[in-house]
Short mmCIF file of C-alpha atoms and ligand atoms in Angstrom, two decimals:
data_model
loop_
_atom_site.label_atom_id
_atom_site.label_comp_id
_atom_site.label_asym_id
_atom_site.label_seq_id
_atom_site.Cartn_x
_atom_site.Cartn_y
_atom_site.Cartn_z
CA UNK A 1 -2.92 21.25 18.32
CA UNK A 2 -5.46 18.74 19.06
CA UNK A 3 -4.61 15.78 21.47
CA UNK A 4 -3.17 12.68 19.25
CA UNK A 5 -4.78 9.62 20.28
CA UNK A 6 -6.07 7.67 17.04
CA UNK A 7 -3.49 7.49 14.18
CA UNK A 8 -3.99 6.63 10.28
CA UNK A 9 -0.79 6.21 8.68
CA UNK A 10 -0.94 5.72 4.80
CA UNK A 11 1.98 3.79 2.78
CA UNK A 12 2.83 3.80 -0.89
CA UNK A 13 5.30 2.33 -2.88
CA UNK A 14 8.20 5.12 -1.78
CA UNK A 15 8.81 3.62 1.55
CA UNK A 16 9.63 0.02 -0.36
CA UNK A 17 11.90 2.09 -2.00
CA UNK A 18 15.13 2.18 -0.21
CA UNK A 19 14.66 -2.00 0.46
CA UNK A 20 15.05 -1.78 -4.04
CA UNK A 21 11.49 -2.56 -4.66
CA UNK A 22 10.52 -0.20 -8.00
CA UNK A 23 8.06 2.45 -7.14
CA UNK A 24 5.51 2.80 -10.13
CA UNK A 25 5.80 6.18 -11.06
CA UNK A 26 9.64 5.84 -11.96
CA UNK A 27 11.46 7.40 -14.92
CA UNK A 28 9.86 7.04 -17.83
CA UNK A 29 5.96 6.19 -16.10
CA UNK A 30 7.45 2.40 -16.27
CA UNK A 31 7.00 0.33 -13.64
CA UNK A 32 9.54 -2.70 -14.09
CA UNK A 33 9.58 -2.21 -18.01
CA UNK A 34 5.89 -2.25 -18.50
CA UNK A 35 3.01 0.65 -18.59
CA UNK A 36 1.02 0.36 -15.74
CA UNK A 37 -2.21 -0.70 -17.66
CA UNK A 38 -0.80 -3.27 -19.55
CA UNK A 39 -0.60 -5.44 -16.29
CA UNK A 40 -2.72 -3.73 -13.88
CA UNK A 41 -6.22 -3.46 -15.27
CA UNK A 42 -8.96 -6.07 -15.54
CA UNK A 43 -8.62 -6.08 -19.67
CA UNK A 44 -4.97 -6.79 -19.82
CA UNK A 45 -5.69 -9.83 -17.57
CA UNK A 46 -8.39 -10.51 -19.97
CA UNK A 47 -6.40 -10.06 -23.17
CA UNK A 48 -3.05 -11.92 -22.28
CA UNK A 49 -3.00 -13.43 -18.92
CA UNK A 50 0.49 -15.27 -19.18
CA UNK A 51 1.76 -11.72 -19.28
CA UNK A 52 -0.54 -10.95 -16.50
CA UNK A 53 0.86 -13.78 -14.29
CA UNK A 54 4.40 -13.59 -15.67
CA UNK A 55 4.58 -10.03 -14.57
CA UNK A 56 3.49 -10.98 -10.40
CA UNK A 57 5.21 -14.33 -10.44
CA UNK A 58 8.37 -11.54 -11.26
CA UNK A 59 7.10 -9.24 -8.63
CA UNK A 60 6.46 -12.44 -6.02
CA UNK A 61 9.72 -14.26 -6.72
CA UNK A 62 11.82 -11.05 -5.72
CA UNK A 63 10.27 -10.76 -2.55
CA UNK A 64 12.98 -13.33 -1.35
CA UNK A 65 15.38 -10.70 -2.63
CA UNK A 66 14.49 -7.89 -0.35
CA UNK A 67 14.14 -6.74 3.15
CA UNK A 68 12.03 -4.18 5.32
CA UNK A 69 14.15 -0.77 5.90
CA UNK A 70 14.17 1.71 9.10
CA UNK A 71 11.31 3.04 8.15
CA UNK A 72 8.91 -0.42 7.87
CA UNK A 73 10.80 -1.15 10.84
CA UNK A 74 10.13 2.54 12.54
CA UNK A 75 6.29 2.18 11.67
CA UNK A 76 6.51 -1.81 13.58
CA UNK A 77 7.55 0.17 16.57
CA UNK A 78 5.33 2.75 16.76
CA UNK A 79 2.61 -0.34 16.54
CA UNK A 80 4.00 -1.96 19.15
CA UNK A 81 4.45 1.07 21.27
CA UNK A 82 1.43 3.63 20.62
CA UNK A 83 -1.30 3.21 23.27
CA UNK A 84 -3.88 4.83 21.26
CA UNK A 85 -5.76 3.25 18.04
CA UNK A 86 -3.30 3.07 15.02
CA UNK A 87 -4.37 1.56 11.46
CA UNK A 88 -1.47 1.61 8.83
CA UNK A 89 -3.19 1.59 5.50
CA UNK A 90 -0.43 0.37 2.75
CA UNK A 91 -0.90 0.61 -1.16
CA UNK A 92 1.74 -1.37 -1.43
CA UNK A 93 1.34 -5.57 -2.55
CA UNK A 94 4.41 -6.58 -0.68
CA UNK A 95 5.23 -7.82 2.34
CA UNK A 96 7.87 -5.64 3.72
CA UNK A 97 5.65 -4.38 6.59
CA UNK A 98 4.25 -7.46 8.32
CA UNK A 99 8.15 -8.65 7.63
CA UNK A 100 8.94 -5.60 9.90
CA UNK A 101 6.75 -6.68 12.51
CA UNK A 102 3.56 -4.43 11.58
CA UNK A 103 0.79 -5.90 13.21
CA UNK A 104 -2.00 -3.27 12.52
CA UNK A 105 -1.92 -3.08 8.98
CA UNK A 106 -4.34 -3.40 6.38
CA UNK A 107 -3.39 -4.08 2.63
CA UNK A 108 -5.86 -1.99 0.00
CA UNK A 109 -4.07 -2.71 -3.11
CA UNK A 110 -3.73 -6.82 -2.22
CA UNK A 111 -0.80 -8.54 -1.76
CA UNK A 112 1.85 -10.34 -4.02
CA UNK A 113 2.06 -13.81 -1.48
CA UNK A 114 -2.18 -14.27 -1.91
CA UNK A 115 -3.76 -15.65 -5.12
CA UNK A 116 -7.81 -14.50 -5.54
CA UNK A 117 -10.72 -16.77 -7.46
CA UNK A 118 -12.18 -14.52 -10.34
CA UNK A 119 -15.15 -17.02 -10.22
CA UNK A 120 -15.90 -17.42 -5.85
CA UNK A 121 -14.01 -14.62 -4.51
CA UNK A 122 -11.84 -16.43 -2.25
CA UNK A 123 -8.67 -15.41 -1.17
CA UNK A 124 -6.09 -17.74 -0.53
CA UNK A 125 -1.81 -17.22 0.64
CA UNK A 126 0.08 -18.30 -2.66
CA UNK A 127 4.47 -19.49 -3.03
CA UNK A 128 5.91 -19.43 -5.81
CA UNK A 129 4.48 -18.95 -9.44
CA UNK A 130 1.29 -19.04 -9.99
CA UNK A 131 0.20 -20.31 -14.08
CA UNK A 132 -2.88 -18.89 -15.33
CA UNK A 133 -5.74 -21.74 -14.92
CA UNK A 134 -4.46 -23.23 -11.43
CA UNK A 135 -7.24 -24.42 -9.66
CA UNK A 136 -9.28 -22.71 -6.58
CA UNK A 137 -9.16 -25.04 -4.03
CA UNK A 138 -12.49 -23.24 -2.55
CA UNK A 139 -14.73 -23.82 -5.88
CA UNK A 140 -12.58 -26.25 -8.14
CA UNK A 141 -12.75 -23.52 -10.72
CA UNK A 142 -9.91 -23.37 -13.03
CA UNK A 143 -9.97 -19.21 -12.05
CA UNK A 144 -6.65 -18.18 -9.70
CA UNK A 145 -5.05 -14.91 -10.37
CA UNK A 146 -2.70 -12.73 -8.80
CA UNK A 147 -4.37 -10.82 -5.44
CA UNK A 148 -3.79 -7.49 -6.93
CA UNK A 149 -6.71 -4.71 -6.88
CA UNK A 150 -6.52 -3.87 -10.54
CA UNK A 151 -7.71 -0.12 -11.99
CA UNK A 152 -11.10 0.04 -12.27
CA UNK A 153 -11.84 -3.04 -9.66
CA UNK A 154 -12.92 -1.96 -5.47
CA UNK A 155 -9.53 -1.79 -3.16
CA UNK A 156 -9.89 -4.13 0.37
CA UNK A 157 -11.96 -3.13 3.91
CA UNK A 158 -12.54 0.67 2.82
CA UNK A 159 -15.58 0.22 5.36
CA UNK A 160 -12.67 -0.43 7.28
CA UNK A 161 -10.51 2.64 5.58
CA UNK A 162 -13.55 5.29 6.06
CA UNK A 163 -14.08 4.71 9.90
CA UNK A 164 -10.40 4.71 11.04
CA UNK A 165 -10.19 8.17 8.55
CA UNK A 166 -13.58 9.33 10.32
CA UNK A 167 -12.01 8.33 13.98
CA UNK A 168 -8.50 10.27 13.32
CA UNK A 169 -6.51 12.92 15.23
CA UNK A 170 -4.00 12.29 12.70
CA UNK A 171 -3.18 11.57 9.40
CA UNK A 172 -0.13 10.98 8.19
CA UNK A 173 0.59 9.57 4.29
CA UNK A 174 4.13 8.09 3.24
CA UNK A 175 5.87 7.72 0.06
CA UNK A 176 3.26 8.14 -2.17
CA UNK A 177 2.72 10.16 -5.11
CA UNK A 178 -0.94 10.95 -4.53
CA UNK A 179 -1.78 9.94 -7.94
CA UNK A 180 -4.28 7.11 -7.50
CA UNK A 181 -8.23 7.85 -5.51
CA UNK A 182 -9.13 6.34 -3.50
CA UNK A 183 -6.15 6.59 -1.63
CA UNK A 184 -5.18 9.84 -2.74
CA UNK A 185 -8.27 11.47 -1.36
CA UNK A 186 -7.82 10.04 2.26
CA UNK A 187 -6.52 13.32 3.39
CA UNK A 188 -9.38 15.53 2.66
CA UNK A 189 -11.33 13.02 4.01
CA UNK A 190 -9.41 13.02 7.17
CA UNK A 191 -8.85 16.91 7.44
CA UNK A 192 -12.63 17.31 6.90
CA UNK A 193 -13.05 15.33 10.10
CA UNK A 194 -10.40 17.71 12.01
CA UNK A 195 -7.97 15.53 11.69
CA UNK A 196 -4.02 16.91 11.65
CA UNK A 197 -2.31 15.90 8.10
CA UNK A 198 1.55 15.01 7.70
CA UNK A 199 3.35 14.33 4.52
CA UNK A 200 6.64 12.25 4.15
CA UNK A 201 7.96 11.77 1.14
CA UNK A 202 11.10 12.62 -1.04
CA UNK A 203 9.37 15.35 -3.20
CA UNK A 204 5.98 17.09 -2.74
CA UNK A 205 2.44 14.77 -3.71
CA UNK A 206 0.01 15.45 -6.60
CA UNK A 207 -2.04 16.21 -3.42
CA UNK A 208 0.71 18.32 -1.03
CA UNK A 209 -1.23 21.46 -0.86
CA UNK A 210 -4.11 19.29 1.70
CA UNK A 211 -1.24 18.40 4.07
CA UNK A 212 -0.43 20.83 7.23
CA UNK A 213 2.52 19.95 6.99
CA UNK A 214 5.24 18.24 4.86
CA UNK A 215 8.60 17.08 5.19
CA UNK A 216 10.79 15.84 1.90
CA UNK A 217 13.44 13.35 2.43
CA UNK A 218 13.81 9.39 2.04
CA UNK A 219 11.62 7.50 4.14
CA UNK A 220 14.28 5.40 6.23
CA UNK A 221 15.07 9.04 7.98
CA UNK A 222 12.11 10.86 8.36
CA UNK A 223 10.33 7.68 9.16
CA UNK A 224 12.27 7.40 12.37
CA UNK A 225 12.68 10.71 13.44
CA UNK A 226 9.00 11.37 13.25
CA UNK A 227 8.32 7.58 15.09
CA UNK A 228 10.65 9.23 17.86
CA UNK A 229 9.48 12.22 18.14
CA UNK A 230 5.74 10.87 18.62
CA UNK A 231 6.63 8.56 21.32
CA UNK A 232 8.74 10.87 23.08
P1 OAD B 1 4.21 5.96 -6.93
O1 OAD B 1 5.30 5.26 -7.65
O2 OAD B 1 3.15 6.61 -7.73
O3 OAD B 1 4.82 7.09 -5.98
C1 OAD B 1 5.90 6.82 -5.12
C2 OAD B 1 6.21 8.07 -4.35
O4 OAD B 1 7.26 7.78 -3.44
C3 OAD B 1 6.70 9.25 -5.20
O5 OAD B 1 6.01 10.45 -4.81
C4 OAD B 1 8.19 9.36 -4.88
O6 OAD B 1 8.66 10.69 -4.89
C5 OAD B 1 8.22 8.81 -3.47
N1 OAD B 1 9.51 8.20 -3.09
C6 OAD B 1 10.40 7.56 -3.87
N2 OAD B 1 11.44 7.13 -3.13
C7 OAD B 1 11.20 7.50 -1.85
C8 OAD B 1 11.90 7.35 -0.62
N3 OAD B 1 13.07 6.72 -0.53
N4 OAD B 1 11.34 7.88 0.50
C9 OAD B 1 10.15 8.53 0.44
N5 OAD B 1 9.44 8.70 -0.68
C10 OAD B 1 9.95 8.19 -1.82
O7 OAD B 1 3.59 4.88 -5.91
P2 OAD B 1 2.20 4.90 -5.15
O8 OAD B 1 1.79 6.28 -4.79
O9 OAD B 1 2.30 3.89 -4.05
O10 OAD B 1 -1.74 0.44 -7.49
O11 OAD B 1 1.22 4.34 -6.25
C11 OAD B 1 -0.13 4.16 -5.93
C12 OAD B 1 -0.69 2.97 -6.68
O12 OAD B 1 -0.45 3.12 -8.06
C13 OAD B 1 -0.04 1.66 -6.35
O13 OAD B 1 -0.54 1.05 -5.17
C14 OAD B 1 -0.36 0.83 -7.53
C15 OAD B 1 -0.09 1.83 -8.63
O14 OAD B 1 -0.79 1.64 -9.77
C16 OAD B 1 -2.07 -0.83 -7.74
O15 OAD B 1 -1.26 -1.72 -7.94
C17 OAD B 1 -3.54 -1.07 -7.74
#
């Protein structure tokens, strides 16, 4: 096994899991009572915003409602701790990792607490609701949405993403269903690099077959044991 120095760890929505945040592949392909692309793409922001918005403010306001488990909390240590370069990579839009005291971390997928100008760009940290219309303070444009990388639109920093993949001695991807590329082609991008690949989740990924290896259980126990193990 090659020496472990520079670590990519990849988060999806099954390590928000056990804090009772919905993943979005749950029964029935619902995620909180809607279909994915009837709140997540560009055209169903387009076609009924106050849906759109309703839907986040929803997603934002039960933030206050939840807390980061063992394993956000197993992933803050091994930031703290690991001497080496670490990136975690999360899919997810809240904030349960930086609440866990990630500090390395990089959100692809945006994040519920920032509002985004559709007309400038800018991103800016958002409370509360946020009414289709409201105002960029940046451009004056009546433009705000929510921060969320819809289908179809460019996830954050994958110049970022591609380096830290090209850099790894290991890969490891957490609680995700491997059902959504970019993200769900990081590990052939990191094996053809030589890195070593590790799976966590509760049942195999669309993409297990890439991964050396694979352990299945909930993410608040193999989180930690693998967190200890590494540092020991
Ligand atoms: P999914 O809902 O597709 O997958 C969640 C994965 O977590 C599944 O494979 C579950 O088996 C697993 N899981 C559930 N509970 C778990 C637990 N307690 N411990 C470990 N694993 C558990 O969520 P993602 O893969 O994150 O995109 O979805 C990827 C993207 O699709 C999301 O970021 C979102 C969505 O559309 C955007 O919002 C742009």
């Amino acid at each position: 096994m090659r020496d472990i120095r520079n670590i990519l760890v990849l988060t999806g929505a099954g390590i928000s899991a056990e804090s009772g945040v919905a993943t979005f592949r749950g029964p029935g392909g619902l995620w909180e009572g809607h279909r994915v692309e009837d709140v997540c793409t560009p055209q169903a922001l387009h076609r009924d915003p106050a849906l759109v918005h309703r839907f986040y403010d929803a997603r934002r306001a039960q933030l206050a409602g939840v807390e980061p488990n063992a394993a956000h909390r197993a992933l803050a240590r091994l930031d703290a701790q690991w001497p080496g370069a670490l990136l975690i990579v999360t899919q997810n839009v809240d904030d349960l990792h930086e609440r866990g005291g990630a500090k390395r971390l990089l959100h692809m997928h945006g994040e519920l607490r920032s509002a985004l100008c559709a007309d400038c760009g800018a991103r800016r940290p958002w409370e509360g609701a946020l009414p289709p219309g409201s105002e960029c303070p940046a451009c004056e444009a009546e433009a705000l949405r929510p921060d969320i990388v819809f289908f179809g639109e460019m996830p954050y920093r994958m110049d970022t993403i591609e380096r830290a993949l090209a850099g790894a001695d290991l890969f490891v991807s957490i609680g995700t269903s491997g059902a959504v590329y970019p993200a769900a082609g990081f590990v052939q991008t990191a094996r053809y690099h030589g890195a070593e690949t590790l799976e966590l989740n509760l049942e195999p990924s669309e993409g297990s077959v890439w991964f050396a290896e694979s352990r299945m259980g909930p993410a608040g126990m193999l989180v930690p044991e693998w967190v200890e193990q590494l540092l020991s």
